[in-house]
Coordinates of C-alpha atoms in Angstrom, one line a residue:
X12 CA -6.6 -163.7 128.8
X13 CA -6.2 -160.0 129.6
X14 CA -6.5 -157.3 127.7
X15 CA -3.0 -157.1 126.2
X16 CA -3.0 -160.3 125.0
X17 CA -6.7 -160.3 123.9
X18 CA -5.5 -157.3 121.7
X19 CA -2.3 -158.8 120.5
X20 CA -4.3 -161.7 119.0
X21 CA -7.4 -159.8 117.5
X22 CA -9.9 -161.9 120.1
X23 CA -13.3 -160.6 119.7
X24 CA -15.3 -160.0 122.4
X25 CA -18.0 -161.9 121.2
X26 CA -18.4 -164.3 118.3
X27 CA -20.8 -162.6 115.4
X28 CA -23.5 -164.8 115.7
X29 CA -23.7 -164.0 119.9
X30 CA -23.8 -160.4 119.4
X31 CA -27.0 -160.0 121.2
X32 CA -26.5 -162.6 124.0
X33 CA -26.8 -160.5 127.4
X34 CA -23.0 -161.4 128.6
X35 CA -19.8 -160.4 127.4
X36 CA -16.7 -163.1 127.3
X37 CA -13.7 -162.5 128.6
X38 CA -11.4 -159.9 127.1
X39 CA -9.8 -156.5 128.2
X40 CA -10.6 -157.2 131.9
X41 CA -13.8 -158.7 131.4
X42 CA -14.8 -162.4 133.5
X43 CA -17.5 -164.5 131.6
X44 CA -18.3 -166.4 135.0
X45 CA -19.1 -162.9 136.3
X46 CA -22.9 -162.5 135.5
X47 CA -23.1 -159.2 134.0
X48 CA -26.3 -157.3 133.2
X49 CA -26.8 -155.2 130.1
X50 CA -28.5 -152.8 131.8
X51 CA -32.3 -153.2 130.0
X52 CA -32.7 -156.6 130.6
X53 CA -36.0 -157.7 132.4
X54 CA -36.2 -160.3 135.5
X55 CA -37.4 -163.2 134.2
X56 CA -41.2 -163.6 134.6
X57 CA -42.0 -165.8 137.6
X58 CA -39.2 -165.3 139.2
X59 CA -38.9 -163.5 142.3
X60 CA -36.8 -160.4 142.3
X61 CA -33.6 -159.7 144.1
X62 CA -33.4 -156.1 143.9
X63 CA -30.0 -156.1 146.1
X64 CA -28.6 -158.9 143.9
X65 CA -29.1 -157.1 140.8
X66 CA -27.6 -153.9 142.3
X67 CA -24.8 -155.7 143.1
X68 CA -24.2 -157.8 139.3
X69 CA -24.6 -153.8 137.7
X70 CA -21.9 -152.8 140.1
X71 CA -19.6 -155.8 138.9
X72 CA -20.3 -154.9 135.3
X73 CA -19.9 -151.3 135.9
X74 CA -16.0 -152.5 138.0
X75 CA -14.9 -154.8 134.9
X76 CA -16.5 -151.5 132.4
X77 CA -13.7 -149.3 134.3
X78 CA -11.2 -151.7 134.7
X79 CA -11.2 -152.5 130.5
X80 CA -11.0 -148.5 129.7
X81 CA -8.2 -148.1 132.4
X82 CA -6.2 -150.6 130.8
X83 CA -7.0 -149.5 127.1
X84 CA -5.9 -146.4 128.1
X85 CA -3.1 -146.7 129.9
X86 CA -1.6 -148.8 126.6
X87 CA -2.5 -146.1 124.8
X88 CA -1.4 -143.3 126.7
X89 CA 2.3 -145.1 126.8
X90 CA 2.0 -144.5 123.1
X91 CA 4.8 -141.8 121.6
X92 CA 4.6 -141.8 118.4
X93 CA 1.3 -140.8 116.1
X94 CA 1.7 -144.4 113.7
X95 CA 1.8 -146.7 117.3
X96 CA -1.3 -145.0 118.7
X97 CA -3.5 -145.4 115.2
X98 CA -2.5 -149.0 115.8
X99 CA -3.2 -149.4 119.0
X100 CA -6.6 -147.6 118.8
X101 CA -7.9 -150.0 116.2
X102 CA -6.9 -153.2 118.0
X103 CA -8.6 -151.8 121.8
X104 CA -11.6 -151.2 119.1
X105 CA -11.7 -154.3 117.5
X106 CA -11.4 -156.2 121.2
X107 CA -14.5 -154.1 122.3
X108 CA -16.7 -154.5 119.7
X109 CA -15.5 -158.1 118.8
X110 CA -14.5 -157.7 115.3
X111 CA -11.5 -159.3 113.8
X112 CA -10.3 -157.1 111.2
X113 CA -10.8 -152.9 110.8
X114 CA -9.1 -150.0 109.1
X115 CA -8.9 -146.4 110.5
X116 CA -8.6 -143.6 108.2
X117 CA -6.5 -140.6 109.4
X118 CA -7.8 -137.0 107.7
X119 CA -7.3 -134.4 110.2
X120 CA -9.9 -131.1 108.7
X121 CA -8.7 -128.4 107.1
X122 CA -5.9 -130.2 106.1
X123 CA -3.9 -130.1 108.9
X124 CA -2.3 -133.4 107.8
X125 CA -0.7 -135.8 108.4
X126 CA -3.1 -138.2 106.7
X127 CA -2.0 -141.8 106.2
X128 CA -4.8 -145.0 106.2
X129 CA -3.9 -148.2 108.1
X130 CA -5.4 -151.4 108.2
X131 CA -5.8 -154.3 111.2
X132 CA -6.4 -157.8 109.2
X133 CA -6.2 -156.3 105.9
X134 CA -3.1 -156.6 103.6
X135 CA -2.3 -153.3 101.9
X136 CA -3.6 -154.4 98.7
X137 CA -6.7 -155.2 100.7
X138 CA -7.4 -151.6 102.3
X139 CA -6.9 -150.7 98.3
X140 CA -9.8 -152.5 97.1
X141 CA -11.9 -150.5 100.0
X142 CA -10.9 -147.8 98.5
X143 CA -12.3 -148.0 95.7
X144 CA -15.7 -147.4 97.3
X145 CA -17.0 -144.3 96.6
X146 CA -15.9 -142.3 99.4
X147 CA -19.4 -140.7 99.5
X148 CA -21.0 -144.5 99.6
X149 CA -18.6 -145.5 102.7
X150 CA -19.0 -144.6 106.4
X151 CA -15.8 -143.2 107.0
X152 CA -16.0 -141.3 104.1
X153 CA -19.4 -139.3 104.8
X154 CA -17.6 -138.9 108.4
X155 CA -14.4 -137.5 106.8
X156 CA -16.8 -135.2 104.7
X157 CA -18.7 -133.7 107.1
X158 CA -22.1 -134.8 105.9
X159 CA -25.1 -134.3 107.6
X160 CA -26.2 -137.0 110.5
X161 CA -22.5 -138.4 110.7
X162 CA -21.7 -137.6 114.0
X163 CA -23.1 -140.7 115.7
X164 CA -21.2 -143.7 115.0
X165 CA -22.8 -146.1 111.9
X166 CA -23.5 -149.8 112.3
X167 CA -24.2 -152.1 109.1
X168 CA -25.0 -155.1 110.6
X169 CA -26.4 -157.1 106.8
X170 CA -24.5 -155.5 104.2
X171 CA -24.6 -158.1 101.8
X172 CA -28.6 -158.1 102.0
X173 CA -28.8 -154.6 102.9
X174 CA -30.2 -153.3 99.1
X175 CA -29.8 -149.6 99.9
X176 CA -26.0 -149.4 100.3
X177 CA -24.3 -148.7 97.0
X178 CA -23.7 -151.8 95.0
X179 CA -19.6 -151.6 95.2
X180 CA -20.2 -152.1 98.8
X181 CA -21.4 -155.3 98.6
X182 CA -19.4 -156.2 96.0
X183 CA -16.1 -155.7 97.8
X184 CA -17.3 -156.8 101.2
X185 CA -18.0 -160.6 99.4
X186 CA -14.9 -160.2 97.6
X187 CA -12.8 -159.7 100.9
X188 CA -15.1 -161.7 102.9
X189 CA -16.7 -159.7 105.7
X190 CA -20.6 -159.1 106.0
X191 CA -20.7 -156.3 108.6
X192 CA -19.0 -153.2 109.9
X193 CA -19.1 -150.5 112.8
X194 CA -17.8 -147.0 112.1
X195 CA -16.9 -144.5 115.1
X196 CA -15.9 -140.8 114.2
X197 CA -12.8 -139.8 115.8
X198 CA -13.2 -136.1 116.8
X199 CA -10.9 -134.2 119.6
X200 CA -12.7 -130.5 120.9
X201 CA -10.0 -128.3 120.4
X202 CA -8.6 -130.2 117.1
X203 CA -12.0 -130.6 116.0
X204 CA -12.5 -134.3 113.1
X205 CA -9.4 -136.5 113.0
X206 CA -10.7 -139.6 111.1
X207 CA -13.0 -142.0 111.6
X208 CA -12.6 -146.6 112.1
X209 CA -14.4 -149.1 110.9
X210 CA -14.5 -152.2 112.4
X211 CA -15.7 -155.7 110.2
X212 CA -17.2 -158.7 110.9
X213 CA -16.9 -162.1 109.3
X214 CA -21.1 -162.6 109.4
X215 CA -23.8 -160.2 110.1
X216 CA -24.0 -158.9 113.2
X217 CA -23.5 -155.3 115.0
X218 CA -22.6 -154.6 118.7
X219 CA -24.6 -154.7 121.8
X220 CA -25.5 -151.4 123.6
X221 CA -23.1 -151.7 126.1
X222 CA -20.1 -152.1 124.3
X223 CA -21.0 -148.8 121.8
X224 CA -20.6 -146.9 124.7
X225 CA -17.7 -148.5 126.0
X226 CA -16.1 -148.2 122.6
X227 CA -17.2 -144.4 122.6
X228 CA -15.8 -143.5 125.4
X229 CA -12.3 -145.5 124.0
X230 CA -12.4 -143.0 120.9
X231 CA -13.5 -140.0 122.9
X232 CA -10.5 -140.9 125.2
X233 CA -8.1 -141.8 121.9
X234 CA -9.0 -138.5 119.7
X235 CA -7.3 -136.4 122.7
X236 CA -4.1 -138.1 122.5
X237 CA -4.2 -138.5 118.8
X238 CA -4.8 -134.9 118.7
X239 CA -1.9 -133.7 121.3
X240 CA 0.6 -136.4 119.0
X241 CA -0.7 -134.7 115.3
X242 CA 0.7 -131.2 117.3
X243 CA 3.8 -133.1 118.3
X244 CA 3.9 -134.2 114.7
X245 CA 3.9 -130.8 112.8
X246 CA 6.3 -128.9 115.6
X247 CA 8.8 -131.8 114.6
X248 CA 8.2 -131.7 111.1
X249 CA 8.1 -127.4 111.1
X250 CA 11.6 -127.9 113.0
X251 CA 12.9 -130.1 110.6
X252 CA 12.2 -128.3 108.4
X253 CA 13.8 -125.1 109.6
X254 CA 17.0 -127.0 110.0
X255 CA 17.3 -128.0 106.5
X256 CA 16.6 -124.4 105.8
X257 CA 19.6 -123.1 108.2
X258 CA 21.5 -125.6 106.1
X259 CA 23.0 -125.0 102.4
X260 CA 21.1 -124.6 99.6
X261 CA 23.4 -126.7 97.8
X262 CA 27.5 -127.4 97.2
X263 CA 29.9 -125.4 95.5
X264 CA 31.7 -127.0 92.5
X265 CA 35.3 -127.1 93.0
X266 CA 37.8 -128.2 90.6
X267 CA 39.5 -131.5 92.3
X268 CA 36.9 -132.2 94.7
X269 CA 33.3 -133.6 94.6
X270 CA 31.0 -133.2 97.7
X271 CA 28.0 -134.7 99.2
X272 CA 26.4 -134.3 102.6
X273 CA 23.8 -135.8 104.3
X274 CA 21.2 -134.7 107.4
X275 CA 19.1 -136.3 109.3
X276 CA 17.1 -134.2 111.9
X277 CA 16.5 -135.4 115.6
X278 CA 12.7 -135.2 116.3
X279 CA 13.0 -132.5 118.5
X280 CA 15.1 -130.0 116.1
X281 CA 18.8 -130.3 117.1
X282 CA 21.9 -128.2 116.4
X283 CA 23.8 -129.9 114.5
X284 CA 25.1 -128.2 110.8
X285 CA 27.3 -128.9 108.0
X286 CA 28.8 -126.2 105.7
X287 CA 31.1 -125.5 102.6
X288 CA 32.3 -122.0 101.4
X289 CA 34.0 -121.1 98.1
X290 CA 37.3 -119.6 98.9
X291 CA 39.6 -117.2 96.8
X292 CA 42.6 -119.3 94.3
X293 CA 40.2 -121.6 94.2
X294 CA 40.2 -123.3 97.5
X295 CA 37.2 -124.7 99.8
X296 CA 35.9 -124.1 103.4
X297 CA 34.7 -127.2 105.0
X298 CA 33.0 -127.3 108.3
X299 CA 30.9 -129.5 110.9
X300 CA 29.5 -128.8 114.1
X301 CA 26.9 -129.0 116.6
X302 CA 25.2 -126.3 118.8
X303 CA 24.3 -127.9 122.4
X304 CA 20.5 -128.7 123.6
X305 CA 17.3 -129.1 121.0
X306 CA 14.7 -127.5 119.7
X307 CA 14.6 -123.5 118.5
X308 CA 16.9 -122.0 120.6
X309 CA 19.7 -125.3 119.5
X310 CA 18.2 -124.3 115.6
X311 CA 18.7 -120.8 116.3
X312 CA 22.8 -121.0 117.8
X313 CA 23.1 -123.3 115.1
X314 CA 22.5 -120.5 112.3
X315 CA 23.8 -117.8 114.5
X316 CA 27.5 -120.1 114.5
X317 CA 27.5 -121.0 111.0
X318 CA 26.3 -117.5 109.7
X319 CA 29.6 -116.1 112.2
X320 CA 32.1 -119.1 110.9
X321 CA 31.5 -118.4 107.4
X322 CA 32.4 -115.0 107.8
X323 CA 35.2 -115.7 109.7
X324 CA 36.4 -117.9 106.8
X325 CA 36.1 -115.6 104.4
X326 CA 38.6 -112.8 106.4
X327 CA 41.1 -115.4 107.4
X328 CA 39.9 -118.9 106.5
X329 CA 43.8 -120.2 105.6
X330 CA 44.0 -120.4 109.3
X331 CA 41.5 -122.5 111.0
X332 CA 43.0 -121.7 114.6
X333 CA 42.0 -118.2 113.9
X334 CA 38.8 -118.8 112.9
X335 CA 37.8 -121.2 115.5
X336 CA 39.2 -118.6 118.0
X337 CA 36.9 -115.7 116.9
X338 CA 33.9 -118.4 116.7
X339 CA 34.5 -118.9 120.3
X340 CA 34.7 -115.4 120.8
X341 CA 31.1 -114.8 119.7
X342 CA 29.9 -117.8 121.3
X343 CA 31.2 -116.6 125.1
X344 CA 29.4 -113.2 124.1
X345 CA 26.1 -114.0 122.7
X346 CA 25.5 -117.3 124.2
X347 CA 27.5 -117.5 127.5
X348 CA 25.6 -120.7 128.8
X349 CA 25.6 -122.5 125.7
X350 CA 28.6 -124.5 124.9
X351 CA 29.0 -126.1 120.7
X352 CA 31.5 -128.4 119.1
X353 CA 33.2 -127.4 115.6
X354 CA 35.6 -128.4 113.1
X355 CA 37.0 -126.3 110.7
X356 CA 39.0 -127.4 107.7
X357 CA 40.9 -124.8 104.6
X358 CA 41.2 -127.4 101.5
X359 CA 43.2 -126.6 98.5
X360 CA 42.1 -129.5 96.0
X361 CA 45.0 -128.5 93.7
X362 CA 47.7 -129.3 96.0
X363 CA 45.8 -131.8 97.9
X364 CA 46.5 -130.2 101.2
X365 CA 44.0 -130.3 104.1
X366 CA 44.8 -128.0 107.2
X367 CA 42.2 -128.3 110.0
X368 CA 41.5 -127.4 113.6
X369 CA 38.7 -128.8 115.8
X370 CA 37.2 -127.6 119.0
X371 CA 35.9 -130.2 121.2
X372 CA 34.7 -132.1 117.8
X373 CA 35.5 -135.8 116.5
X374 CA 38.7 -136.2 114.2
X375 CA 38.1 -136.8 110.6
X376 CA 38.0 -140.0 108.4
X377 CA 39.9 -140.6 105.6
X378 CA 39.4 -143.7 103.3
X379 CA 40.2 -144.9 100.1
X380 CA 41.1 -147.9 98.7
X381 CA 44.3 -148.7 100.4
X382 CA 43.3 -147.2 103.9
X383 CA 41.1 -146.2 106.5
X384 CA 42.2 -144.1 109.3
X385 CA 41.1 -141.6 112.1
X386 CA 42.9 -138.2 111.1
X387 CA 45.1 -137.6 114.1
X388 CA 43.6 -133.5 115.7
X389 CA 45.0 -131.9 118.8
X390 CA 42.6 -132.6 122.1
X391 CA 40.6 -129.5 122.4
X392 CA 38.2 -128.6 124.7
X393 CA 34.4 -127.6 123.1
X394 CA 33.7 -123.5 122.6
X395 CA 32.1 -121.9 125.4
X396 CA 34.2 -124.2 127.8
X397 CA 37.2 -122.1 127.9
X398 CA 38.1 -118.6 128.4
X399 CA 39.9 -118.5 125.8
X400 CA 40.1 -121.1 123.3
X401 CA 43.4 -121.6 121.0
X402 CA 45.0 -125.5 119.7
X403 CA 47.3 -126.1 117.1
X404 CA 46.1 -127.3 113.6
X405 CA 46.8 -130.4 111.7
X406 CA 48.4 -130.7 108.1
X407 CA 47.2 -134.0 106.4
X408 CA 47.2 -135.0 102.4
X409 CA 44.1 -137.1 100.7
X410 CA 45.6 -139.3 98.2
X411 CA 44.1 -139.3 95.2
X412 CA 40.5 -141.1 95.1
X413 CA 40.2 -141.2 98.4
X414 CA 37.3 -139.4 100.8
X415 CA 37.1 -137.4 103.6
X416 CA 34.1 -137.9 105.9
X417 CA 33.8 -135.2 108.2
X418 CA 30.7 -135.9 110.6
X419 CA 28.9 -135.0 113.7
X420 CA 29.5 -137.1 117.1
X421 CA 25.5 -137.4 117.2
X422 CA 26.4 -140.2 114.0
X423 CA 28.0 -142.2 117.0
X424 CA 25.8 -141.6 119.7
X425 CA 22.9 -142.9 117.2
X426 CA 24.5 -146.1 117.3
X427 CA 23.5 -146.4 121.0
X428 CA 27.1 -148.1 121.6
X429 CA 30.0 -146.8 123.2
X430 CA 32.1 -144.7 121.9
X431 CA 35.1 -146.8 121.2
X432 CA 32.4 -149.6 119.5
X433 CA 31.2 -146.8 118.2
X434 CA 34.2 -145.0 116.1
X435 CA 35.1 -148.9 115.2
X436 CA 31.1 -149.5 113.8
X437 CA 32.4 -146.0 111.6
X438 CA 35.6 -147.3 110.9
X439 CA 34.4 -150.5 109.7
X440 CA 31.7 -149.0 107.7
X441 CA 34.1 -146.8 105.8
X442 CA 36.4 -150.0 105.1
X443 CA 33.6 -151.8 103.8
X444 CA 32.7 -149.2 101.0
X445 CA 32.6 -151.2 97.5
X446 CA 35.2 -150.3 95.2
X447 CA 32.5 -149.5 92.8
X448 CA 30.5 -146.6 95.2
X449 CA 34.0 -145.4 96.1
X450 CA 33.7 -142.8 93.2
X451 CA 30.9 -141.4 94.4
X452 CA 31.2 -139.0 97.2
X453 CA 27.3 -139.5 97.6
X454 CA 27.4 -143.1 97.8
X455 CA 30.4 -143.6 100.1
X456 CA 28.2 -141.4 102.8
X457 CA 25.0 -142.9 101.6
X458 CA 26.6 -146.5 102.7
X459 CA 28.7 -145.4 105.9
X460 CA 24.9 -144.3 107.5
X461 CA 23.7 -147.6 106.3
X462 CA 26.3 -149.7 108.0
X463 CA 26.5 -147.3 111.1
X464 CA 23.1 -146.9 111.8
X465 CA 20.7 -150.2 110.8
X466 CA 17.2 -150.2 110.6
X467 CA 15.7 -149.0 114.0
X468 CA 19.1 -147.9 115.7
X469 CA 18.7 -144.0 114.1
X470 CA 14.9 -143.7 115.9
X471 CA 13.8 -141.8 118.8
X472 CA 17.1 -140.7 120.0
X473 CA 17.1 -137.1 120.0
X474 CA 20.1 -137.0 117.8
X475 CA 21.0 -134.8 114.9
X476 CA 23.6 -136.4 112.1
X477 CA 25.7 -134.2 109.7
X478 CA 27.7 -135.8 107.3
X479 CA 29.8 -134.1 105.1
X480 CA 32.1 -135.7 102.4
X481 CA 34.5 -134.9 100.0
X482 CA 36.5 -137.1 97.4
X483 CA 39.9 -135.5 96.3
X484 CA 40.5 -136.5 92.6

């Protein structure tokens, strides 16, 4: 069994009861039928000694010592996301130190956040009861603390006869049926304390020498990376956070129209907006686009081309043609290397009209309860592509009830299909709206992201999603 699959299964290294025998069995790279020494092990007396035999079994221990660690943490090193490596650390723990079940508290100091606690073994309601330990009676608690003599890792190897731990110890460890436990701090140098794990055992029983330090050097090893993915962590969530800021505040009230809108940032920061402006004789300004690349500079276009299309809208938004043309304008002088996508749309809900022009950007949807179609645009190429960019607009009319989803193209490339599975998996979605969400502008967009993008098709793409809709009494 190597080490993956002695992870995937929880195999200890060594039953409870055999914690002090002087070989390891076989897990994460080690052979049992290799003799391996502990390093302070005696010869035995009246035996002659074989000093060149016992060089060599250290050197076979030391081989299958290396060989464990590179595999550990290589699996963890493939690890991307900050909730996959807590995982992974506390399993490669468990497998050295031969426990079956653990828990490893995240608390970066000073707050730095995120925190989150996750368990290996333990059902959630489980890693609840632990919790109500006194924080200050539990390892991982005086590690999280920074109380004195806590830097070393912690080993109860009795706890249910050990009479100096505090009584709710012991009570919740025969409750949930372990008798022992191994803490290790988790501490990076530049980050400084991260957390700490504990480790339990079904008897009593605490880890040999050898696999401490083995286990030690794991964390030492794992607090880096969990350090480098907590940074990864807050830039996404400080550019996420940015974007919604870029975005509107909130939606202007329009007599005959409702609006929702929906954004979901790509993990990187993308460029993709949404926008509606409050125009004179009580019309409405509806746009969508996306700014190319990721990250700040994609965050900053982003506000720099909504910022210039509201304007724009507000001197001459009855023509959309116009105002794409000026938005292109500032895009070929302020940005020349960057191309962006836009749609631009002049609503009056009194008359039901829609007049729109997109550059580059995918056609509208329009559904209701008798149909669902594609809003036929004129092929345009994306700003920043042309010299000078100029297409005819479209005239359209929402019946009444119906909604109009405008959307960025990241909604289809989320779906990971093609593009014409992908317009259908949208078309579809909009179809299937029940009548009874249909009055709710919120709801129709609410189910469309649903039904476009399941569980785990919307994660680790890269992709931005704006979704903007608006129901035409």
């Amino acid at each position: 069994m190597g080490v993956c699959d002695a992870m995937r299964h929880n195999t200890p290294v060594g039953k409870p009861t055999a914690m002090s025998a002087p070989h390891l069995p076989k897990v994460a790279g080690i052979d049992p039928m290799v003799p391996v020494s502990t390093h302070t092990a005696a010869p035995a007396e009246g035996l002659p000694s074989a000093p060149g035999a016992l060089i060599q079994d250290r050197l076979v221990g030391w081989v299958s010592d290396l060989t464990t660690l590179h595999e550990l943490t290589e699996r963890l090193a493939g690890t991307s996301t900050l909730d996959s490596a807590l995982h992974e650390l506390l399993a490669a723990g468990a497998a050295l130190v031969g426990a079956g079940r653990g828990l490893l508290v995240l608390e970066p100091a000073g707050a730095g956040g995120p925190s989150r606690t996750i368990g290996l073994g333990l059902a959630h309601a489980e890693l609840g009861t632990i919790e109500t330990v006194p924080r200050s009676a539990t390892a991982y608690g005086r590690f999280l603390d920074g109380l004195p003599d806590t830097d070393v890792p912690l080993a109860s190897p009795d706890i249910l006869a050990d009479t100096g731990l505090d009584p709710r110890c012991r009570e919740v460890a025969a409750r949930l049926g372990y008798a022992a436990s191994y803490a290790q701090p988790l501490a990076a140098r530049t980050a400084g304390r991260l957390g700490a794990a504990v480790w339990l055992y079904d008897e009593p029983a605490e880890p040999l020498e050898r696999q401490r330090h083995l286990v030690g050097v794991y964390a030492r090893y794992a607090a880096e990376h969990l350090a480098r993915l907590l940074e990864l962590e807050r830039a996404r969530a400080d550019a996420a956070a940015m974007a919604e800021e870029l975005l509107p505040g909130g939606l202007p009230r329009i007599p005959g129209v409702r609006l929702a809108a929906r954004h979901r940032a790509a993990p990187g920061g993308g460029g993709d907006w949404y926008d509606a402006l409050p125009l004179p004789d009580h019309a409405l300004g509806l746009s969508v686009g996306s700014a190319g690349g990721s990250g700040p500079a994609a965050l900053a276009a982003m506000g720099r081309l909504r910022a210039g299309l509201r304007a724009y809208a507000v001197l001459e938004g009855e023509d959309p043609v116009a105002v794409l043309s000026d938005l292109e304008l500032l895009l070929r002088l302020t940005e020349p290397g960057r191309a962006a996508t836009a749609l631009y749309a002049y609503c009056e809900p009194g008359r039901r009209t829609v007049v729109l022009a997109g550059a580059g950007h995918t056609p509208p949807l329009v559904t209701g309860e008798w149909r669902t179609e594609f809003v036929e645009t004129t092929l345009s190429a994306p700003l920043g592509m042309l010299s000078c960019w100029e297409a005819p607009s479209v005239e359209f009319t929402p019946r009444s009830g119906e909604t109009v989803l405008f959307y960025t193209d990241g909604l289809l490339r989320r779906t990971g299909a093609t593009t014409d599975r992908a317009f259908a998996r949208l078309h579809s979605a909009a179809a299937g709206v029940p009548k009874a969400l249909r009055q709710d502008p919120g709801a129709v967009a609410d189910h469309v992201l649903r039904a476009v993008l399941p569980e785990g098709a919307d994660r680790g793409t890269g992709e931005d999603v704006a979704l903007l809709a608006a129901r035409f009494d």
